mmCIF file of C-alpha atoms in Angstrom:
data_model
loop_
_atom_site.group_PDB
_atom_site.id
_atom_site.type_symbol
_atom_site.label_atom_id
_atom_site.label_comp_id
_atom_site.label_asym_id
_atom_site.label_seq_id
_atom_site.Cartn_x
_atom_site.Cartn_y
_atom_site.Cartn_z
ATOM 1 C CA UNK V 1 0.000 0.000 0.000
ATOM 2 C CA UNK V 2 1.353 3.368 -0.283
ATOM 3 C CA UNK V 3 0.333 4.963 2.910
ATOM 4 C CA UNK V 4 1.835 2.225 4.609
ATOM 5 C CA UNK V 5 4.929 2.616 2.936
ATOM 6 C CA UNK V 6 5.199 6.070 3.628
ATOM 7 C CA UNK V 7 4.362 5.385 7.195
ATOM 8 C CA UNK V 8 7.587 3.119 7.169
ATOM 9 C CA UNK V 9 9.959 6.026 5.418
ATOM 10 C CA UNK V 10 8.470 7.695 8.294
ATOM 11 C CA UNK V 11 9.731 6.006 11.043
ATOM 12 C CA UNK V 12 12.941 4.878 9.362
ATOM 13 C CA UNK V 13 13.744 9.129 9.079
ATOM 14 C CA UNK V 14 12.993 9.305 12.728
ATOM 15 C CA UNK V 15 15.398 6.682 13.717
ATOM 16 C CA UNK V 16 17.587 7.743 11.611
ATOM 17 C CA UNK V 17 17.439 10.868 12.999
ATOM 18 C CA UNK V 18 17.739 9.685 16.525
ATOM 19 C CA UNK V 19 20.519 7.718 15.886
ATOM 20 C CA UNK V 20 22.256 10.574 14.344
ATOM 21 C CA UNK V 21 21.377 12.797 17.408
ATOM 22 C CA UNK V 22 22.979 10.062 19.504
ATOM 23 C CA UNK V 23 26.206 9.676 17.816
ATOM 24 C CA UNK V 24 26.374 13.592 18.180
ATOM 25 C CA UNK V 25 26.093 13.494 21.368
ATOM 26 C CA UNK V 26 28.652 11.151 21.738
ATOM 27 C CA UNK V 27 31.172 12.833 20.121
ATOM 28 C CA UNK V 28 31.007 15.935 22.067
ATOM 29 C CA UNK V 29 31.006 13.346 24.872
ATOM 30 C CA UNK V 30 34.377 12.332 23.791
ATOM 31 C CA UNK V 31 35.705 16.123 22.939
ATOM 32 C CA UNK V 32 34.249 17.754 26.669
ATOM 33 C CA UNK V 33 37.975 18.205 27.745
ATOM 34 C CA UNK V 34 38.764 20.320 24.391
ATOM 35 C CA UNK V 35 37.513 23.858 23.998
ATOM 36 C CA UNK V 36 34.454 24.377 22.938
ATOM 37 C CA UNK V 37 33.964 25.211 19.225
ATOM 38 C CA UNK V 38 32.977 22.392 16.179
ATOM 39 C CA UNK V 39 31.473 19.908 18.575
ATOM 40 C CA UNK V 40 29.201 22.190 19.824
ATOM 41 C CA UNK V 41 28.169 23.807 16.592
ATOM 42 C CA UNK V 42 27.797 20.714 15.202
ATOM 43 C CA UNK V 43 25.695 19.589 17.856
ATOM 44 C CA UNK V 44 23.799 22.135 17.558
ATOM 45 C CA UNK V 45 23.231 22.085 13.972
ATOM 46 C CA UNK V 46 22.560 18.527 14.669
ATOM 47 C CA UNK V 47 19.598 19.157 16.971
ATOM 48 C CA UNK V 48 18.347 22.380 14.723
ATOM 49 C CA UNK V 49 18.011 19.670 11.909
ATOM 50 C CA UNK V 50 16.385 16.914 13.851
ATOM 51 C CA UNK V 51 13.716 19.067 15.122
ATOM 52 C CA UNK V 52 13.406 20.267 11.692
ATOM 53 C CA UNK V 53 12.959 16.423 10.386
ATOM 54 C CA UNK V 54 10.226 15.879 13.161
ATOM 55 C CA UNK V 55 8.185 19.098 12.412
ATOM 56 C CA UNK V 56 8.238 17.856 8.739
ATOM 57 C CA UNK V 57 7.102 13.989 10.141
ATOM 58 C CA UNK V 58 5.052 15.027 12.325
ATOM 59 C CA UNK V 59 2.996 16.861 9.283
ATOM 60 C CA UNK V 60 3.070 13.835 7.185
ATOM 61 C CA UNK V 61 1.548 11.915 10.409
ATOM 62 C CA UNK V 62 -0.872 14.331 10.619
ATOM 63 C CA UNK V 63 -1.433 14.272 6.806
ATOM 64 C CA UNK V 64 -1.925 10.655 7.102
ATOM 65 C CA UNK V 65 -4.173 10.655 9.706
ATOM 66 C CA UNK V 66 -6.462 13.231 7.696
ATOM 67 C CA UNK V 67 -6.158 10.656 4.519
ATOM 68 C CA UNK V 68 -6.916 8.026 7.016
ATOM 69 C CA UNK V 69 -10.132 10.000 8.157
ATOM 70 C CA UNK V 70 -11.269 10.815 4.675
ATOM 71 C CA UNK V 71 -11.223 7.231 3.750
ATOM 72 C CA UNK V 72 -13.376 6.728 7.241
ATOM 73 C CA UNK V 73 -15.763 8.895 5.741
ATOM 74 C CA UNK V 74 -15.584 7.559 1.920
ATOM 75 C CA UNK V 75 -16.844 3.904 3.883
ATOM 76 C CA UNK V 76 -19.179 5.683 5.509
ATOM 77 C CA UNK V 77 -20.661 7.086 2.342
ATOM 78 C CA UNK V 78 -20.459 3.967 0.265
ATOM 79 C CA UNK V 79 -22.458 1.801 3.144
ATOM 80 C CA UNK V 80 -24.901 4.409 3.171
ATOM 81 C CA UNK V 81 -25.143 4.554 -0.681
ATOM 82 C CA UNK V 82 -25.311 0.989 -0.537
ATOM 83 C CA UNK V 83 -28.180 0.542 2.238
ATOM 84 C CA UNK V 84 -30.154 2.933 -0.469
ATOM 85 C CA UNK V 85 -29.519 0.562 -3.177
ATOM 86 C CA UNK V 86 -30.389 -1.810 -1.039
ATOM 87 C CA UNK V 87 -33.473 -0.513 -0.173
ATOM 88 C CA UNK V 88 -34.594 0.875 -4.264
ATOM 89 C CA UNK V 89 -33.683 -3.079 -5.055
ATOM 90 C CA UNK V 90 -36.161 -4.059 -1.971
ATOM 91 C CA UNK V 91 -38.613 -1.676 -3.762
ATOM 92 C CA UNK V 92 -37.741 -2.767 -6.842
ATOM 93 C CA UNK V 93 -38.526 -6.309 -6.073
ATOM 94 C CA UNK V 94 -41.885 -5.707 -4.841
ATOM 95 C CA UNK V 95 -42.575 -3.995 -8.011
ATOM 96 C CA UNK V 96 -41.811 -6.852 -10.028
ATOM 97 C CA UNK V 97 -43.672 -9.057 -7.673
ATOM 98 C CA UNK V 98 -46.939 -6.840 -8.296
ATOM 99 C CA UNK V 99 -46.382 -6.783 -12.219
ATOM 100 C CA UNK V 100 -46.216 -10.919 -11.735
ATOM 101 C CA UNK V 101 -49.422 -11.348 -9.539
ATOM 102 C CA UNK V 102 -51.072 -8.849 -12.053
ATOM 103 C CA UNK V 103 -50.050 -10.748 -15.012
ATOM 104 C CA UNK V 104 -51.176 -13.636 -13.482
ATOM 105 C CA UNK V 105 -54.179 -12.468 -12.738
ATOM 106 C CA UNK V 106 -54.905 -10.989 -16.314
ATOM 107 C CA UNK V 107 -54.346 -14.580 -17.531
ATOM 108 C CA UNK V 108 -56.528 -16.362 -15.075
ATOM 109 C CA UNK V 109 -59.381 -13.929 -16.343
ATOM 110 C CA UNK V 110 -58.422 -14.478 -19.933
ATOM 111 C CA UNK V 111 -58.824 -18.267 -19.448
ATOM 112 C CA UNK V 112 -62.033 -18.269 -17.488
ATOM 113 C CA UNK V 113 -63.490 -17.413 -21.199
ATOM 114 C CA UNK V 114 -63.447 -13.533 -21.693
ATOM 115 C CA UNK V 115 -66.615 -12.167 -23.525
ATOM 116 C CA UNK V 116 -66.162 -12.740 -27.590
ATOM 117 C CA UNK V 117 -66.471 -8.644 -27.925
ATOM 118 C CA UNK V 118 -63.658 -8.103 -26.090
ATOM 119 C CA UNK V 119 -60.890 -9.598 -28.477
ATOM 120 C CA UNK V 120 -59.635 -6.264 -29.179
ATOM 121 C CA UNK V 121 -59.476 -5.063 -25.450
ATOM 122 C CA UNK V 122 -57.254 -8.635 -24.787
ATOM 123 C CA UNK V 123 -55.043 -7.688 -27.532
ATOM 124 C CA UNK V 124 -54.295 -4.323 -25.958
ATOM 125 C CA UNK V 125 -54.147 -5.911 -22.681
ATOM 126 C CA UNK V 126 -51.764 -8.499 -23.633
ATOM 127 C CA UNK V 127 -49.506 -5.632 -25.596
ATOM 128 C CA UNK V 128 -49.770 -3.653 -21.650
ATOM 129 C CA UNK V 129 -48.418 -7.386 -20.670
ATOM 130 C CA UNK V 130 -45.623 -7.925 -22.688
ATOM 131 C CA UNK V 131 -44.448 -4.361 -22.032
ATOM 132 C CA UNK V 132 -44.980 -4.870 -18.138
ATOM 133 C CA UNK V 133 -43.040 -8.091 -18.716
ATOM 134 C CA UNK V 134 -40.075 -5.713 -20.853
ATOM 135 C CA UNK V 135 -40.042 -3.468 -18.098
ATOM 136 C CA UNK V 136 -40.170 -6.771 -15.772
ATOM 137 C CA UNK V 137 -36.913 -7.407 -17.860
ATOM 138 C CA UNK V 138 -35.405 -4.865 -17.826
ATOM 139 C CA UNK V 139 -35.441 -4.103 -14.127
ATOM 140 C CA UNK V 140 -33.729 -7.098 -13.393
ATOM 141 C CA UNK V 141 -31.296 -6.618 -15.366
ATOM 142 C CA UNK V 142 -31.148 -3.347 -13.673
ATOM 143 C CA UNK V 143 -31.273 -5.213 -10.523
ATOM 144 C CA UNK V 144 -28.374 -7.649 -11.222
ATOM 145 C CA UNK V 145 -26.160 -4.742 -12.406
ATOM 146 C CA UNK V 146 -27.193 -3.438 -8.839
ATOM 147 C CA UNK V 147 -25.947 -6.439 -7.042
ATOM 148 C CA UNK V 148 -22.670 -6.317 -8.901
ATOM 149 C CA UNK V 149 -22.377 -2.611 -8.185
ATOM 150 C CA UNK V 150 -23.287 -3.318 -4.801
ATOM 151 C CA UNK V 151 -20.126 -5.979 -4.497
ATOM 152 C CA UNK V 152 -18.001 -3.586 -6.380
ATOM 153 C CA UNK V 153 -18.614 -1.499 -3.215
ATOM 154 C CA UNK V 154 -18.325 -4.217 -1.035
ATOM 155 C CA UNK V 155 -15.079 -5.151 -2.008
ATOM 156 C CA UNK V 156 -14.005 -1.241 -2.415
ATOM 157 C CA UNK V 157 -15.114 -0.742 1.346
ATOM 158 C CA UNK V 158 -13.423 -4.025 2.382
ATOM 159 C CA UNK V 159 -10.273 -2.865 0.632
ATOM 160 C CA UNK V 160 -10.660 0.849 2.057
ATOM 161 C CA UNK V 161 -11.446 -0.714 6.130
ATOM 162 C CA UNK V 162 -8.200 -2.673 5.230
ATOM 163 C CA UNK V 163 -6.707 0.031 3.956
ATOM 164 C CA UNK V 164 -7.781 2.452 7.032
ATOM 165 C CA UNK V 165 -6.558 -0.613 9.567
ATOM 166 C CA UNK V 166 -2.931 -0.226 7.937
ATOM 167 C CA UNK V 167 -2.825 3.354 8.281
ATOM 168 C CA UNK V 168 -3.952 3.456 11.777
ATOM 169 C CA UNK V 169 -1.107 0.386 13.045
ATOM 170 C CA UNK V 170 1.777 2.503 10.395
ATOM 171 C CA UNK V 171 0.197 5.366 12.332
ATOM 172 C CA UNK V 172 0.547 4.071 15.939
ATOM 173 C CA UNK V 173 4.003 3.101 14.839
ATOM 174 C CA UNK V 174 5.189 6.373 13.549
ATOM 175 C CA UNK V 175 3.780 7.749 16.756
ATOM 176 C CA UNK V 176 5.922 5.438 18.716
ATOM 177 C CA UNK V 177 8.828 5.794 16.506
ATOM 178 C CA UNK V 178 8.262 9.523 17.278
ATOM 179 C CA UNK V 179 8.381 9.428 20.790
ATOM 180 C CA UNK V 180 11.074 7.602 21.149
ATOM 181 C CA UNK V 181 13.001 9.586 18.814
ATOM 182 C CA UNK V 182 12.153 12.686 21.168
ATOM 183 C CA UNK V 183 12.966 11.145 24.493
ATOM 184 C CA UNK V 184 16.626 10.737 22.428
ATOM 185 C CA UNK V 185 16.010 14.195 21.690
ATOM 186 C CA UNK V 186 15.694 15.483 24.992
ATOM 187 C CA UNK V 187 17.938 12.474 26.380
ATOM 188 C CA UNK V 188 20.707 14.338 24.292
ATOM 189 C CA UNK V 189 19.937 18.000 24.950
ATOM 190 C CA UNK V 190 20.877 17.358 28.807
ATOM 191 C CA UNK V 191 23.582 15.651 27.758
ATOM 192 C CA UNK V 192 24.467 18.244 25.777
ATOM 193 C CA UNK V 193 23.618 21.072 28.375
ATOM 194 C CA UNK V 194 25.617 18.833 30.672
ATOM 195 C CA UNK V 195 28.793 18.901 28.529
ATOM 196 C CA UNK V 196 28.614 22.381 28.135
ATOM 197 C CA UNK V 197 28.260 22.984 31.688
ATOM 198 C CA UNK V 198 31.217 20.649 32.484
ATOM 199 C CA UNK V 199 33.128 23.015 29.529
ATOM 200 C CA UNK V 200 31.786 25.937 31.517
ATOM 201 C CA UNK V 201 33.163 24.457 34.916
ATOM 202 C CA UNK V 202 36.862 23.791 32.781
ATOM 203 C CA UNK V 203 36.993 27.039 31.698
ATOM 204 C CA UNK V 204 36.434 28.666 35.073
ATOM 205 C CA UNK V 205 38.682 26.647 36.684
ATOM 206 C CA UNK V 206 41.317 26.928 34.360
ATOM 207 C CA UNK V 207 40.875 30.927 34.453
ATOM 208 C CA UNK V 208 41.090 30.649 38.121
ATOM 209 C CA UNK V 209 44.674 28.332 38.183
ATOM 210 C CA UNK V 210 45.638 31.124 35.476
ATOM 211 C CA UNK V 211 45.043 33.809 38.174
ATOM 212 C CA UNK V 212 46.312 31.909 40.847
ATOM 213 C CA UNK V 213 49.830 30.919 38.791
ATOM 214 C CA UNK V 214 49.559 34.686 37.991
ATOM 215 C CA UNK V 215 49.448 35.565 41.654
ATOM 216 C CA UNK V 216 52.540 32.945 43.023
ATOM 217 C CA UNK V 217 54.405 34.532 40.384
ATOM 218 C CA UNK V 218 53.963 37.909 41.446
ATOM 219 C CA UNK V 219 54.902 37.220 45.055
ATOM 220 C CA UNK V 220 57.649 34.666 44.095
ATOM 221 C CA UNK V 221 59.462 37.434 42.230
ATOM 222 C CA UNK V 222 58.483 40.322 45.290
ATOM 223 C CA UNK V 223 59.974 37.851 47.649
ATOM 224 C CA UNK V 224 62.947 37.430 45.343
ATOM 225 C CA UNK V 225 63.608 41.261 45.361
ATOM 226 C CA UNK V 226 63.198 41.005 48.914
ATOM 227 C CA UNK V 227 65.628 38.278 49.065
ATOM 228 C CA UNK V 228 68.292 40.350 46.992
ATOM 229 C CA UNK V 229 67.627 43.750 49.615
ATOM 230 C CA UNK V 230 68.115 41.456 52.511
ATOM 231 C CA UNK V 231 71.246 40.055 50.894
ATOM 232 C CA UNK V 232 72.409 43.708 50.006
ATOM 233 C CA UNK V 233 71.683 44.655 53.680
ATOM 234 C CA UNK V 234 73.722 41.785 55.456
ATOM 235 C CA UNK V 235 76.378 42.813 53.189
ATOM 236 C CA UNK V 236 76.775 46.241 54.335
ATOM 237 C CA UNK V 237 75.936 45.187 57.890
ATOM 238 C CA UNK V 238 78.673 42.644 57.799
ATOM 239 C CA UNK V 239 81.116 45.501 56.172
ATOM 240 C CA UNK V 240 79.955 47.476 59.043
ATOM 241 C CA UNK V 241 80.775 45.082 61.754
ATOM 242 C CA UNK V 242 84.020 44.030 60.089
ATOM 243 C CA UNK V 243 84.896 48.140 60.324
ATOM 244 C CA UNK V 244 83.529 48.264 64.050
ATOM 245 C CA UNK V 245 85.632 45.164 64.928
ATOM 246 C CA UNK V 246 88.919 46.770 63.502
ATOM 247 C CA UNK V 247 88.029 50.492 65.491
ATOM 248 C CA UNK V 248 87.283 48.234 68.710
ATOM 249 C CA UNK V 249 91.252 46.293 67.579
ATOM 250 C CA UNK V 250 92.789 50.088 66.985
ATOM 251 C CA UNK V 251 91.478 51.370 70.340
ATOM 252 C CA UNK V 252 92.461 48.331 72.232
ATOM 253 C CA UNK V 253 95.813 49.090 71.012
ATOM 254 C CA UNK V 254 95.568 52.695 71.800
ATOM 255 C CA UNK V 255 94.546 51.629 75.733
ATOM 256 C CA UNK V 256 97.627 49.061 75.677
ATOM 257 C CA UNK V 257 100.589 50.058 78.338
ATOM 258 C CA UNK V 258 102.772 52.798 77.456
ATOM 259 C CA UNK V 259 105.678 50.473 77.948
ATOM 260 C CA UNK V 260 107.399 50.547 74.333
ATOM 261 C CA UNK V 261 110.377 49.655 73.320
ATOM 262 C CA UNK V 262 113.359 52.556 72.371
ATOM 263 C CA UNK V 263 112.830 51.212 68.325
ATOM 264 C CA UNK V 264 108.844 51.679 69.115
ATOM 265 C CA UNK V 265 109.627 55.406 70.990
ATOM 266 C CA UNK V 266 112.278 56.563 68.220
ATOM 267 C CA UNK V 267 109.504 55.027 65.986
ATOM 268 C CA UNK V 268 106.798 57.082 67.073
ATOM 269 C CA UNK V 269 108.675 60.278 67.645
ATOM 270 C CA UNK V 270 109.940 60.349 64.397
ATOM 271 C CA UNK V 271 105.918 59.647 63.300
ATOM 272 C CA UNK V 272 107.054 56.303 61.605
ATOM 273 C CA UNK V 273 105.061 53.303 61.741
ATOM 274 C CA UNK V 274 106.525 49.741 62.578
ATOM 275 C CA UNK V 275 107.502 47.545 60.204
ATOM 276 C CA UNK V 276 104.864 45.123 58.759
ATOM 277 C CA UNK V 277 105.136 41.872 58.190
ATOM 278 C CA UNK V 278 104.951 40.477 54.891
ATOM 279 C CA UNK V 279 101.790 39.164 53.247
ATOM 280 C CA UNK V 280 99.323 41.031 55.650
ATOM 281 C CA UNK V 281 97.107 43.650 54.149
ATOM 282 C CA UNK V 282 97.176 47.066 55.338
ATOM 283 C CA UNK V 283 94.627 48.471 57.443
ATOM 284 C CA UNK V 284 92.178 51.196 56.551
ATOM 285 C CA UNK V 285 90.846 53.321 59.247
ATOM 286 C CA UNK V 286 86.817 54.381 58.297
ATOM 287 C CA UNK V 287 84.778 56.561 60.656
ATOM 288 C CA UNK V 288 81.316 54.765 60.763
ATOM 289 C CA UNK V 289 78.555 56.143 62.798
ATOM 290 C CA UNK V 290 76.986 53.364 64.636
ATOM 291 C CA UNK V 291 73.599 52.998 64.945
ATOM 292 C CA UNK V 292 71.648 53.019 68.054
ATOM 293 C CA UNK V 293 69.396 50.667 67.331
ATOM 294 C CA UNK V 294 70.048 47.532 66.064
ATOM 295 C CA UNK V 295 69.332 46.145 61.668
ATOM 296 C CA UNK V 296 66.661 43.761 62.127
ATOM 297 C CA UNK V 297 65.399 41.874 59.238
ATOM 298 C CA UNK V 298 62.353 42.851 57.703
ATOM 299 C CA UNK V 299 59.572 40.147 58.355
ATOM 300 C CA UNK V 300 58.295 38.641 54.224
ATOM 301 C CA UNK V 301 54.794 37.919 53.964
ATOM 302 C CA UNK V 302 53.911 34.869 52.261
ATOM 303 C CA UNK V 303 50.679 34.185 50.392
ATOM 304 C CA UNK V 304 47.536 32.313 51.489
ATOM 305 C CA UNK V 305 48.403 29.240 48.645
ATOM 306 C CA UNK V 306 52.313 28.806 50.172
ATOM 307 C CA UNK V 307 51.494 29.064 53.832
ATOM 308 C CA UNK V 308 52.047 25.728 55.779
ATOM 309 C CA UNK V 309 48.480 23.715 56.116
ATOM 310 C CA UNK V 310 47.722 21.789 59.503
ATOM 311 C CA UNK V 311 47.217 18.132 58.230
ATOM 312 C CA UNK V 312 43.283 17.215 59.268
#
């Protein structure tokens, strides 16, 4: 039948369709942990077609079920065209009956021995017969071309209630066909919204490790110029000390007893220094104010991610 093979197109596009939906959604499944870009345009083109493809079968189905409805109503008409032809062949047949039973008649009379002046009315009488028995004919011929209309509508309206039982089971399974095709549908959407969400929940994240890497490298390298001044500043403290250290050496000497030597009184009369020994460097004298209050050094703050966690 044609209606039921365009029923079965019908539902063979809408699994189609599903499936195609499904493998969709697997692939962006499979490419959640890349950026977002040709698997979810392509899903979504996808989807945009597949709704598309069940718009356009679910106006055939509806077609169909319209064609199925008209043909309700063309059995409808041809058993109510047939109970009339059933009924002008009921009157039909009672017409013929009469002519018979008046025929009959008419020749019962004409042999009880009609009166001798009435030859010419029996002549006209039997010419009314033989045309009553043409017409007798002729509607029965009228009837039996009845009868074989009436199976000719029989076996139209047994083809047409086969015709309509076809539609109505390719019907209920397009309908089926649809439904599951939109559970699928929606099955995939929420997959699909949950993809995207994960994506969404990726991107964030990364963003936020970008920020955070961002953040340790800011206060790695403040730390690291705080680690250079500190270094610069227990330089000059050390130079510092190493200056106080040789003051505290000079006075000590300068406190010694006076008791010298004549070589270390000619020596210091004449404002000549000692001899040095060989291989020792000579001593510079620097004035360095000392401060009162001792160089502490300055406390570094570390950031909440590289402070020490207490183990739970």
């Amino acid at each position: 039948m044609r209606i039921s093979s365009k029923f079965h197109s019908i539902a063979v596009a809408v699994i189609a369709a599903a499936g195609v939906s499904i493998a969709s959604a697997a692939q962006l499944k499979e490419g959640v942990q890349t950026p977002p870009g040709e698997h979810e345009m392509a899903l979504r083109r996808e989807l945009a077609a597949a709704r598309a493809e069940l718009d356009v079968m679910q106006r055939e189905a509806r077609d169909a079920s319209a064609h199925a409805q008209a043909l309700a109503a063309k059995q409808a008409q041809i058993l109510k065209e047939q109970q009339q032809i059933d009924e002008a062949l009921e009157t039909a047949q009672r017409v013929i009956e009469d002519f018979r039973a008046e025929a009959i008649l008419w020749d019962r009379e004409k042999a009880a021995g009609a009166h001798p002046s009435m030859e010419a009315s029996q002549v006209a009488a039997k010419q009314a017969l033989d045309e009553e028995r043409h017409k007798v004919e002729l509607l029965e011929q009228e009837l039996t071309t009845a009868r074989q209309t009436i199976d000719a509508l029989k076996t139209g309206a047994n083809l047409a209630a086969i015709e309509k039982s076809n539609a109505i089971k390719d019907r209920s399974v397009v309908e089926t066909a649809l439904k599951q095709a939109g559970e699928a549908l929606e099955l995939e959407r929420e997959r699909a919204d949950s993809a995207a969400r994960d994506l969404d929940i990726v991107r964030k994240e990364r963003d936020a490790s970008k920020q955070i890497s961002a953040e340790l490298s800011a206060a790695l390298e403040k730390e690291r110029e705080r680690a250079i001044g500190l270094g610069r500043s227990l330089s000059a403290a050390r130079e510092a000390i190493d200056i106080v250290k040789d003051k505290r050496r000079t006075a000590a000497l300068e406190r010694a007893p006076k008791s010298r030597t004549p070589l270390a009184s000619t020596l210091s009369r004449s404002g000549a220094q000692p001899a040095r020994k060989p291989g020792l460097p000579k001593k510079r004298k620097v004035k360095v104010k000392k401060s009162p209050h001792p160089v502490l050094p300055e406390p570094i703050a570390l950031p909440a991610a590289l402070l020490p966690t207490r183990p739970l």
